Coordinates of C-alpha atoms (C1' of nucleotides) in Angstrom, one line a residue:
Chain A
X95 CA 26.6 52.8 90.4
X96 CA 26.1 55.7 88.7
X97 CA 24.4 58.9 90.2
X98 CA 22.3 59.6 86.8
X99 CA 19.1 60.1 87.2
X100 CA 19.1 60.5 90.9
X101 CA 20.0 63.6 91.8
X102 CA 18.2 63.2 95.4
X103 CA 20.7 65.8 96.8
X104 CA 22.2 68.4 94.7
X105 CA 25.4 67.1 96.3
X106 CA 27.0 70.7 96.0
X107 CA 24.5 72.9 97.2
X108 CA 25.6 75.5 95.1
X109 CA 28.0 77.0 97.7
X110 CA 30.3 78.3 95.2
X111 CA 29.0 81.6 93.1
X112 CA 27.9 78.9 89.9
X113 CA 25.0 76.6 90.3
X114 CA 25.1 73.1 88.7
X115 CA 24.0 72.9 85.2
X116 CA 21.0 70.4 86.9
X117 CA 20.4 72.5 90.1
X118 CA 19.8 75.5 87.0
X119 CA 17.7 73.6 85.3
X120 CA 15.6 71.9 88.8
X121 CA 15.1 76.2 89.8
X122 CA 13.7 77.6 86.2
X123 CA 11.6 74.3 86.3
X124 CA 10.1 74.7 89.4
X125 CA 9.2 78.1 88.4
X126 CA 7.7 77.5 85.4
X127 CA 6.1 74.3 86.2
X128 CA 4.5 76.1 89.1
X129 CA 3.4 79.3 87.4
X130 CA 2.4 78.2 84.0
X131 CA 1.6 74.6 85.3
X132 CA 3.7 71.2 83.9
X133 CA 1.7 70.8 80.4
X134 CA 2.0 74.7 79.5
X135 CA 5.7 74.3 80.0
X136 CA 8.1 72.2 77.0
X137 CA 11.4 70.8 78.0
X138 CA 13.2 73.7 75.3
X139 CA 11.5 76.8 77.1
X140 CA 12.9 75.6 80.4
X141 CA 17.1 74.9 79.2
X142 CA 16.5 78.5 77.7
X143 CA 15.8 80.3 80.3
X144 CA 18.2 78.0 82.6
X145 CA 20.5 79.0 80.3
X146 CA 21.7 75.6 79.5
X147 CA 20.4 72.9 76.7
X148 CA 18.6 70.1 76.4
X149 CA 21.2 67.3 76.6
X150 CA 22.4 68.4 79.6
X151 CA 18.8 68.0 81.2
X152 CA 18.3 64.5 79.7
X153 CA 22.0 63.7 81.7
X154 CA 20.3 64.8 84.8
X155 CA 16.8 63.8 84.3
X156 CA 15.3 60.8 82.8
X157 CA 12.6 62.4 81.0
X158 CA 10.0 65.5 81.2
X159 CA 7.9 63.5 83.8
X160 CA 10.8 62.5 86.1
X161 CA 11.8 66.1 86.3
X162 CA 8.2 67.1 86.9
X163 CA 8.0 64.5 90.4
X164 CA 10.9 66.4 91.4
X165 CA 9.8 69.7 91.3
X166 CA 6.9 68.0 93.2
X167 CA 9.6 66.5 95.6
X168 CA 11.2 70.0 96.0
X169 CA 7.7 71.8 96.6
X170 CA 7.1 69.6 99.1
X171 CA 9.9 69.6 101.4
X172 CA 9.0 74.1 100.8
X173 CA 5.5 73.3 102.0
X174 CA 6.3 71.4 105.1
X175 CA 8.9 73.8 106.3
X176 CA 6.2 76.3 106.3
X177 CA 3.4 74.4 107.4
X178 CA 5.4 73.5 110.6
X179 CA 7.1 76.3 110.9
X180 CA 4.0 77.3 113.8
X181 CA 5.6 74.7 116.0
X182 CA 9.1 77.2 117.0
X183 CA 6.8 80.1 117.8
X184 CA 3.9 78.4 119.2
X185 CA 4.9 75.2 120.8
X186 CA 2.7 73.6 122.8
X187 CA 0.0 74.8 121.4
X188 CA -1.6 73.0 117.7
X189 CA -4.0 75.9 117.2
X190 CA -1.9 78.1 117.6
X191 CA 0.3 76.6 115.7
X192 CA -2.2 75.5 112.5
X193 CA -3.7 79.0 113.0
X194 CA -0.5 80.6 111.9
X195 CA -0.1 78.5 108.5
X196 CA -3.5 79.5 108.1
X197 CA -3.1 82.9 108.2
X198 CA -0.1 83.4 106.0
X199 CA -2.1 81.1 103.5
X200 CA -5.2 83.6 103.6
X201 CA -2.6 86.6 102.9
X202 CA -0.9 84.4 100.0
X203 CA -4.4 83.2 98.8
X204 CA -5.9 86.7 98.0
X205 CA -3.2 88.1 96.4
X206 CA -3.9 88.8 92.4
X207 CA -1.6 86.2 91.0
X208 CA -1.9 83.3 93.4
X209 CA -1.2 79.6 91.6
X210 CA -2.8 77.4 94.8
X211 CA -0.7 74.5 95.3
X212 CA 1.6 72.8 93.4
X213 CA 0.7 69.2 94.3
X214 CA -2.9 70.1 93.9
X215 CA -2.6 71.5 90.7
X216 CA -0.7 68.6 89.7
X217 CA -3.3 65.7 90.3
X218 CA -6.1 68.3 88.0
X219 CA -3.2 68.1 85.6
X220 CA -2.9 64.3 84.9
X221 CA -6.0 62.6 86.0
X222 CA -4.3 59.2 85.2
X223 CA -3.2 57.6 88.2
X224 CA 0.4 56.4 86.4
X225 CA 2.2 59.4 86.4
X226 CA 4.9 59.7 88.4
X227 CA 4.2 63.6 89.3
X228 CA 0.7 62.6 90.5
X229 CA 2.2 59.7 93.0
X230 CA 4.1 62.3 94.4
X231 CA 0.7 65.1 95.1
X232 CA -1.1 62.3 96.2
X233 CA 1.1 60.6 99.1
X234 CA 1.6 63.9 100.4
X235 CA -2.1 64.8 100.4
X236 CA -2.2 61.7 102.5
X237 CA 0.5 62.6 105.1
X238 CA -1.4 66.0 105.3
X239 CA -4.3 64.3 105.9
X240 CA -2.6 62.3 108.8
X241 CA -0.7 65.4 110.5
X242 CA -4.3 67.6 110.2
X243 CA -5.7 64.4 112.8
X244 CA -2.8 64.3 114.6
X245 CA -3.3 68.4 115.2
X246 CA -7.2 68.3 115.5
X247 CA -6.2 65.5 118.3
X248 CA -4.1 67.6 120.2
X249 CA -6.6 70.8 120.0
X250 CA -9.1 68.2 122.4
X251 CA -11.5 67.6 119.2
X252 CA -14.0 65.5 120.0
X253 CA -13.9 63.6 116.3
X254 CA -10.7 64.3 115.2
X255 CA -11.1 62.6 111.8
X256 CA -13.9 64.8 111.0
X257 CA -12.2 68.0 112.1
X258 CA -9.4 67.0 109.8
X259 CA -11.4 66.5 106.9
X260 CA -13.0 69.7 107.4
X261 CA -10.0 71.7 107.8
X262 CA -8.1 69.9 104.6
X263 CA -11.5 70.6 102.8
X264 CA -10.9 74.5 103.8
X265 CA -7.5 74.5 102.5
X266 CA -7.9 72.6 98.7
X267 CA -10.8 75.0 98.4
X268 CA -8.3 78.2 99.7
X269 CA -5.7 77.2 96.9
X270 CA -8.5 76.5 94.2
X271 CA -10.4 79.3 95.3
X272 CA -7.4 81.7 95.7
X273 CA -6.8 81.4 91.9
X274 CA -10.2 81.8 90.6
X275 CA -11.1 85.1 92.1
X276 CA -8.6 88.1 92.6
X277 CA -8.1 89.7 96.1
X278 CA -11.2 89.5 97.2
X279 CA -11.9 86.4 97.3
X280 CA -13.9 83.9 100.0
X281 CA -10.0 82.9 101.4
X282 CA -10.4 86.4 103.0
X283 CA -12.8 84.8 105.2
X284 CA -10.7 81.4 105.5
X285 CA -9.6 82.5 109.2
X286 CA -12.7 83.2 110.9
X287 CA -14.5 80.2 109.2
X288 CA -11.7 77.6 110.8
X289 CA -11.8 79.2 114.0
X290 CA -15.6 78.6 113.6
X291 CA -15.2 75.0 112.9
X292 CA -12.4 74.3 115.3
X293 CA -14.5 75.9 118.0
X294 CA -17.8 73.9 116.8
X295 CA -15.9 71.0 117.2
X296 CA -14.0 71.1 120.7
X297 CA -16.0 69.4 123.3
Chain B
X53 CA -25.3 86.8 58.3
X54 CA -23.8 82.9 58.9
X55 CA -24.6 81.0 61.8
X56 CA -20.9 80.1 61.8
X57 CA -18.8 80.1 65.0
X58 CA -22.0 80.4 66.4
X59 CA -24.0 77.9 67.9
X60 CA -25.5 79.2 70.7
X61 CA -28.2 76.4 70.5
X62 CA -28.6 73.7 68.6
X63 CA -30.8 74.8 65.9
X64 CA -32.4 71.3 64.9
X65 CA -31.9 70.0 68.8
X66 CA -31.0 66.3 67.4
X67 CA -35.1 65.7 66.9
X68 CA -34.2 63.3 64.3
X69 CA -32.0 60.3 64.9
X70 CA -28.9 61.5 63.3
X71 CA -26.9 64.5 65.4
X72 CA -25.6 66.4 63.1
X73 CA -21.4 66.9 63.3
X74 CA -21.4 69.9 65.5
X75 CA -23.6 68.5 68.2
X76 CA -21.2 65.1 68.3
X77 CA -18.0 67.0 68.3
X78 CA -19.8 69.2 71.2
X79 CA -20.9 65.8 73.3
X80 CA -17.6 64.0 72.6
X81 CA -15.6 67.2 73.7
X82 CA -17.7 67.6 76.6
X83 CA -17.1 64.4 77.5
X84 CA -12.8 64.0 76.7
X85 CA -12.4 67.6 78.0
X86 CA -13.8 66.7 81.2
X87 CA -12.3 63.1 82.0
X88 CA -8.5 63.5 80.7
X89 CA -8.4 67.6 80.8
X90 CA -8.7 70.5 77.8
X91 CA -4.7 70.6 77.1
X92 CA -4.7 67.0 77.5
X93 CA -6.9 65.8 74.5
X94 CA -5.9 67.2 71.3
X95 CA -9.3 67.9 68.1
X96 CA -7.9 64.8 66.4
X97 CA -8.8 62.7 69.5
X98 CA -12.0 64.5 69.5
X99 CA -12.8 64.0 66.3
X100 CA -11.9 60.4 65.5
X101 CA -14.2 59.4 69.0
X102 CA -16.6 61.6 67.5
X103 CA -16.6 59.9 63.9
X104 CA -16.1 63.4 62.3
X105 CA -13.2 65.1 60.6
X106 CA -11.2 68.3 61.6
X107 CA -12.8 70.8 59.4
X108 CA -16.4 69.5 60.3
X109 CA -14.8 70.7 63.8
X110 CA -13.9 74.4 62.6
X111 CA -16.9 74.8 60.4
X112 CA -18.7 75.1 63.9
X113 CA -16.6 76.4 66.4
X114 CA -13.6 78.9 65.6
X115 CA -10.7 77.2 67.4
X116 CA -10.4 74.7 70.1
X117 CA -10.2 77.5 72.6
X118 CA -13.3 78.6 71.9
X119 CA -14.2 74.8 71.7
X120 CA -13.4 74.4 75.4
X121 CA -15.5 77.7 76.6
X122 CA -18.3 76.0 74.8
X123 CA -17.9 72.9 76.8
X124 CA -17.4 74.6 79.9
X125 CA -20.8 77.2 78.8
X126 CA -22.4 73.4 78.5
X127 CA -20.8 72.3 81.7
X128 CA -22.4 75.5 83.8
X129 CA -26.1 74.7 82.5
X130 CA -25.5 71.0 83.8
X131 CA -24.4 72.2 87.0
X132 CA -27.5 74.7 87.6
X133 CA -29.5 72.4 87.3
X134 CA -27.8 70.0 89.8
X135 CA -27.3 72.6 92.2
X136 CA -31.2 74.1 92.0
X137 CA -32.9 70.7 92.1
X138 CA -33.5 71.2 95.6
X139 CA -35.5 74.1 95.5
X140 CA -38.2 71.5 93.6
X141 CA -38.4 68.7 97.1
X142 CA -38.3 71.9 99.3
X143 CA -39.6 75.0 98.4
X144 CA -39.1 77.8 101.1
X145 CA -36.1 75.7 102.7
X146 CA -32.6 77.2 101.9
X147 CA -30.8 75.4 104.1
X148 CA -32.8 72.2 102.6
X149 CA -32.3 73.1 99.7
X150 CA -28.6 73.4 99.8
X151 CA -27.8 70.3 101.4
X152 CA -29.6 68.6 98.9
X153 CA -26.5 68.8 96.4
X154 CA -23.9 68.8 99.1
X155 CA -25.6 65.4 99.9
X156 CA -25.6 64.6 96.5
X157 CA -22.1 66.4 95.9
X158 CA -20.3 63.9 99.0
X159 CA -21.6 60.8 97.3
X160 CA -20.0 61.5 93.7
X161 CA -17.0 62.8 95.7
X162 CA -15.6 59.9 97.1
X163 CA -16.1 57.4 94.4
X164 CA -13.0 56.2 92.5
X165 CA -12.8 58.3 88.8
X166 CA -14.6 61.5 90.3
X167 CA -12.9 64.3 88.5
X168 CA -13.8 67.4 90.0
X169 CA -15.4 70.5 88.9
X170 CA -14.4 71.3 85.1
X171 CA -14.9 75.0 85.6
X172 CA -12.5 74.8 88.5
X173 CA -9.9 72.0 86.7
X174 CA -10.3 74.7 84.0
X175 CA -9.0 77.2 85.6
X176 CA -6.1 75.0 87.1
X177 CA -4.7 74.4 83.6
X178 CA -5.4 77.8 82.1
X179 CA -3.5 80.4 84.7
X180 CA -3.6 83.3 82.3
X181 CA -6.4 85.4 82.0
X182 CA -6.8 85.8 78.9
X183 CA -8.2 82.3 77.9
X184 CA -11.7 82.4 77.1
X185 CA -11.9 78.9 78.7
X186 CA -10.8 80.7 81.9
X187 CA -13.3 83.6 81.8
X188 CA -16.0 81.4 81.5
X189 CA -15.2 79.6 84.7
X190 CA -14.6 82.7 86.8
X191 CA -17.4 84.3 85.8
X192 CA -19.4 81.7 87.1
X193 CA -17.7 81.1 90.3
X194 CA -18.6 84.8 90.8
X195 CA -22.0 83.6 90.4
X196 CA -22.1 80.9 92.6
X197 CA -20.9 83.0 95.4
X198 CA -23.3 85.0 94.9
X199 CA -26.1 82.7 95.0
X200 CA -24.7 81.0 98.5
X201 CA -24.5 84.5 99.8
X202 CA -28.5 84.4 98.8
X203 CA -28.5 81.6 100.5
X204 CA -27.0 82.1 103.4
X205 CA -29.2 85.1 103.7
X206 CA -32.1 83.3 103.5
X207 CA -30.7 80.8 105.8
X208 CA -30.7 83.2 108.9
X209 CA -27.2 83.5 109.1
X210 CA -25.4 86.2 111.2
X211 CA -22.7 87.5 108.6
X212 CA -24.4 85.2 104.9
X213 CA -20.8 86.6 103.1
X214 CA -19.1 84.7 106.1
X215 CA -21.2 81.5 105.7
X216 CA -20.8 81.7 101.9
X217 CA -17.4 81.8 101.7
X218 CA -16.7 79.2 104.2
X219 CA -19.5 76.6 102.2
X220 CA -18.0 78.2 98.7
X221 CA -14.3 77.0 100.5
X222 CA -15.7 73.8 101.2
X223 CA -17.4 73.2 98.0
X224 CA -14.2 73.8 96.3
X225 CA -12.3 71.5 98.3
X226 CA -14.5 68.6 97.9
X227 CA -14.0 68.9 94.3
X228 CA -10.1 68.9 94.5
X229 CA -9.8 66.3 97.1
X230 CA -12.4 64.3 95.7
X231 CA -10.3 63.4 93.1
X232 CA -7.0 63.2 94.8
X233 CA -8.5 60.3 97.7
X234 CA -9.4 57.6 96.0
X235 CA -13.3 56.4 97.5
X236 CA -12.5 57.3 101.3
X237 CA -11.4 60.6 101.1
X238 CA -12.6 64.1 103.2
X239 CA -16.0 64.3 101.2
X240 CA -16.9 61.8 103.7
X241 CA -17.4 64.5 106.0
X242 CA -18.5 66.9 103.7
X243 CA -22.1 67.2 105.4
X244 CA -21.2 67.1 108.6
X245 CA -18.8 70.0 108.1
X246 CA -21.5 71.7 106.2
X247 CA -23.8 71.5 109.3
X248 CA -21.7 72.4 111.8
X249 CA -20.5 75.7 109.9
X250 CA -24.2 76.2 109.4
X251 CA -24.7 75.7 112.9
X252 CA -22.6 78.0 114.0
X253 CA -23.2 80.8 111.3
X254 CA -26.7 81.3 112.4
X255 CA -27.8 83.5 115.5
Chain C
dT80 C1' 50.8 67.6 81.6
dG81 C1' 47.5 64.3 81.4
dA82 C1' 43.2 62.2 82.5
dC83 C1' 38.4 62.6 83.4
dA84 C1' 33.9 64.2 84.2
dA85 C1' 30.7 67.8 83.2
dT86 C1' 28.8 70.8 80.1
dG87 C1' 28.0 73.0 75.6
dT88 C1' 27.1 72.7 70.3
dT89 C1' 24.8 71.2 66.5
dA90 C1' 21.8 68.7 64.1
dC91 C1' 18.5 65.6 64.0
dC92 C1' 14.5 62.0 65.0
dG93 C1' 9.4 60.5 64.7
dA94 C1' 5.1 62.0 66.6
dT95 C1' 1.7 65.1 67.4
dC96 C1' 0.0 69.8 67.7
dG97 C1' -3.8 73.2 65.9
dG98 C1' -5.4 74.6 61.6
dT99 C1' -6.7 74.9 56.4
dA100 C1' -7.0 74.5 51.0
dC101 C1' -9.6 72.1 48.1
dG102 C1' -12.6 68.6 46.2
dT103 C1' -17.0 65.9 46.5
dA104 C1' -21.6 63.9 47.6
dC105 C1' -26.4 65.2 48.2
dG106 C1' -31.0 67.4 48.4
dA107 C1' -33.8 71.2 47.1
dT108 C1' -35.2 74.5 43.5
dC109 C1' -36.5 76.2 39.0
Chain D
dG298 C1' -32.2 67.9 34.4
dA299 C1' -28.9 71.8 35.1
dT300 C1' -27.9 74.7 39.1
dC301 C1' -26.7 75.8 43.6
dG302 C1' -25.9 75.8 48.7
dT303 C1' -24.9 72.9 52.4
dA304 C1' -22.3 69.4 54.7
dC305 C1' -18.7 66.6 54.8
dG306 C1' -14.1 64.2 53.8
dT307 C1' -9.0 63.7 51.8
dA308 C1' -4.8 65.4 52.1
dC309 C1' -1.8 68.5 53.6
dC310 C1' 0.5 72.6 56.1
dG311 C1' 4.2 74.6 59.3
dA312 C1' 5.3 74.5 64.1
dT313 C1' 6.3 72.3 68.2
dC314 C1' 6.4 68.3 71.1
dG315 C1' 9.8 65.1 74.0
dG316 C1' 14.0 63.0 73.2
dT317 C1' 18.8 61.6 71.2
dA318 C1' 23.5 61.0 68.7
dA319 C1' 28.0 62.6 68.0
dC320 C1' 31.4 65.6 69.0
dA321 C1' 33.8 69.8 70.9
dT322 C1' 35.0 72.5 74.9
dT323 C1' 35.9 73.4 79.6
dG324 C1' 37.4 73.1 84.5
dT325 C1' 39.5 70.3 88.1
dC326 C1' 42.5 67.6 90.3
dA327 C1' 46.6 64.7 90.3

DNA sequence: TGACAATGTTACCGATCGGTACGTACGATC
DNA sequence: GATCGTACGTACCGATCGGTAACATTGTCA
């Protein structure tokens, strides 16, 4: 079996000084994919600026789209390390710990600049549900969904569900929100709103 | 002077049976831009659905940039008139009146196909700010804060920026996650969220 | 030294992109 | 009935799209 194609693991994580021609190309694409979005971006502008060339991508990625579900892949595992990364400081304690994601995404969101989320942007981006980028955005959106329940539980909610949906409803509209409008925008208020709805919906 | 490159109405608004070229290519635009996405669809699509031919297309509007601020110019007289309806069934009732199209709003949310807002998709796929697409949809997100913070305001509400930007948050993410959760998604407690952050908001 | 895998080089493919030069059909006017 | 402006279509442009074939070069390890 050959590892083509599959580069779950980049294997060598780049310990020595040189990174792998792929890991080049899986970095500049995940920069440009998430700044200029996946359409903006051709396969020729990323081996440029990775410094490499085309063949060499096509060795490591089956095609444009492949390489676009992995960037997703990648921004996932970035989101969940600091989505959770509450849990250290505050353990014990789901506000405290959702709070603190939800502060560092109203700094992030009102800051000129901001590009929202990855996934989310993704699923605007190809409305067709066969693309393998979009099956990526949406299973996460759906484990999101599940962990904001699982947190709303533990705050003593008295409808968790609805609590969820409310706080994933504030977050889709930070990212979308946090790219529409420069630093002022309604994410400055995206605090004191959830502490409002958290509050309204404790027992 | 020539009318050219611009048609800010329709001159001879379709009154007899045949629309003339421009005012197909505009409906069929409207339409394609919206379902698959601007950078998505390319003018030959446009104008084959539309039963036209290229040049008909740049007789009447100066590029397909231009092309997709007109849709989008369409797009924000659609949604005015969505979003004011209410004040028709109840005069003197902002809060009414508002939840009138986040009623309405929560139904097309969660049925399978919804696509979103295009001003906001719009902004997803254009990240530059230079793309007269893109200043068309900011500019009227500006608006429509300001019309919630009107409405707030009129509402009762303690701090109307604070309950603006928390309904313009929630707004925003029902038309994300609307089209990211198939027909059971958050929108299903879109109104209930609403209420309770109204709830709270006022005195 | 030799073998092998990874990468680079060059040149190319068909398809599609946004956009345009130019000819033609038609209805009104004198 | 010749003339003219409007509206439209035919045919084409150069550029770029995603993707590939064939071969040369390099580094590593045995």
């Amino acid at each position: 079996m050959s590892n083509k194609h599959s580069p779950a693991e980049p294997a060598e994580p780049a310990v020595e000084g040189k990174p792998k021609a792929a890991e080049r190309i899986r970095r500049t694409a995940r920069e440009l994919f998430y700044r200029e979005g996946i359409r903006a971006i051709g396969v020729e502008e990323i081996v440029t600026k990775a410094g490499v060339t085309k063949p060499s991508l096509y060795r490591s990625y089956a095609s444009k789209d492949e390489l676009a579900a992995e960037y997703l892949r990648d921004y996932e595992v970035a989101f969940w390390k600091v989505f959770e990364a509450g849990a250290q400081t505050h353990p014990d304690d789901a506000r405290a710990q959702l709070m603190a994601y939800i502060e560092g995404l109203s700094q992030r969101a009102t800051q000129a600049g901001y590009r929202g989320c990855g996934l989310t942007n993704a699923v605007v981006e190809y409305p067709g549900d066969d693309h393998p980028a979009r099956m990526v955005a949406e299973t996460h959106k759906r484990k999101l969904r599940e962990r904001l329940v699982e947190l709303s539980a533990a705050m003593g909610a008295r409808e968790p569900y609805m609590l969820a949906d409310g706080l994933l409803l504030l977050l889709e509209g930070t990212y979308a929100s946090g790219q529409m409008f420069g630093e002022h925008g309604p994410a400055e208020s995206l605090v004191a709103v959830a502490n409002q709805l958290i509050d309204a919906s404790l027992r």
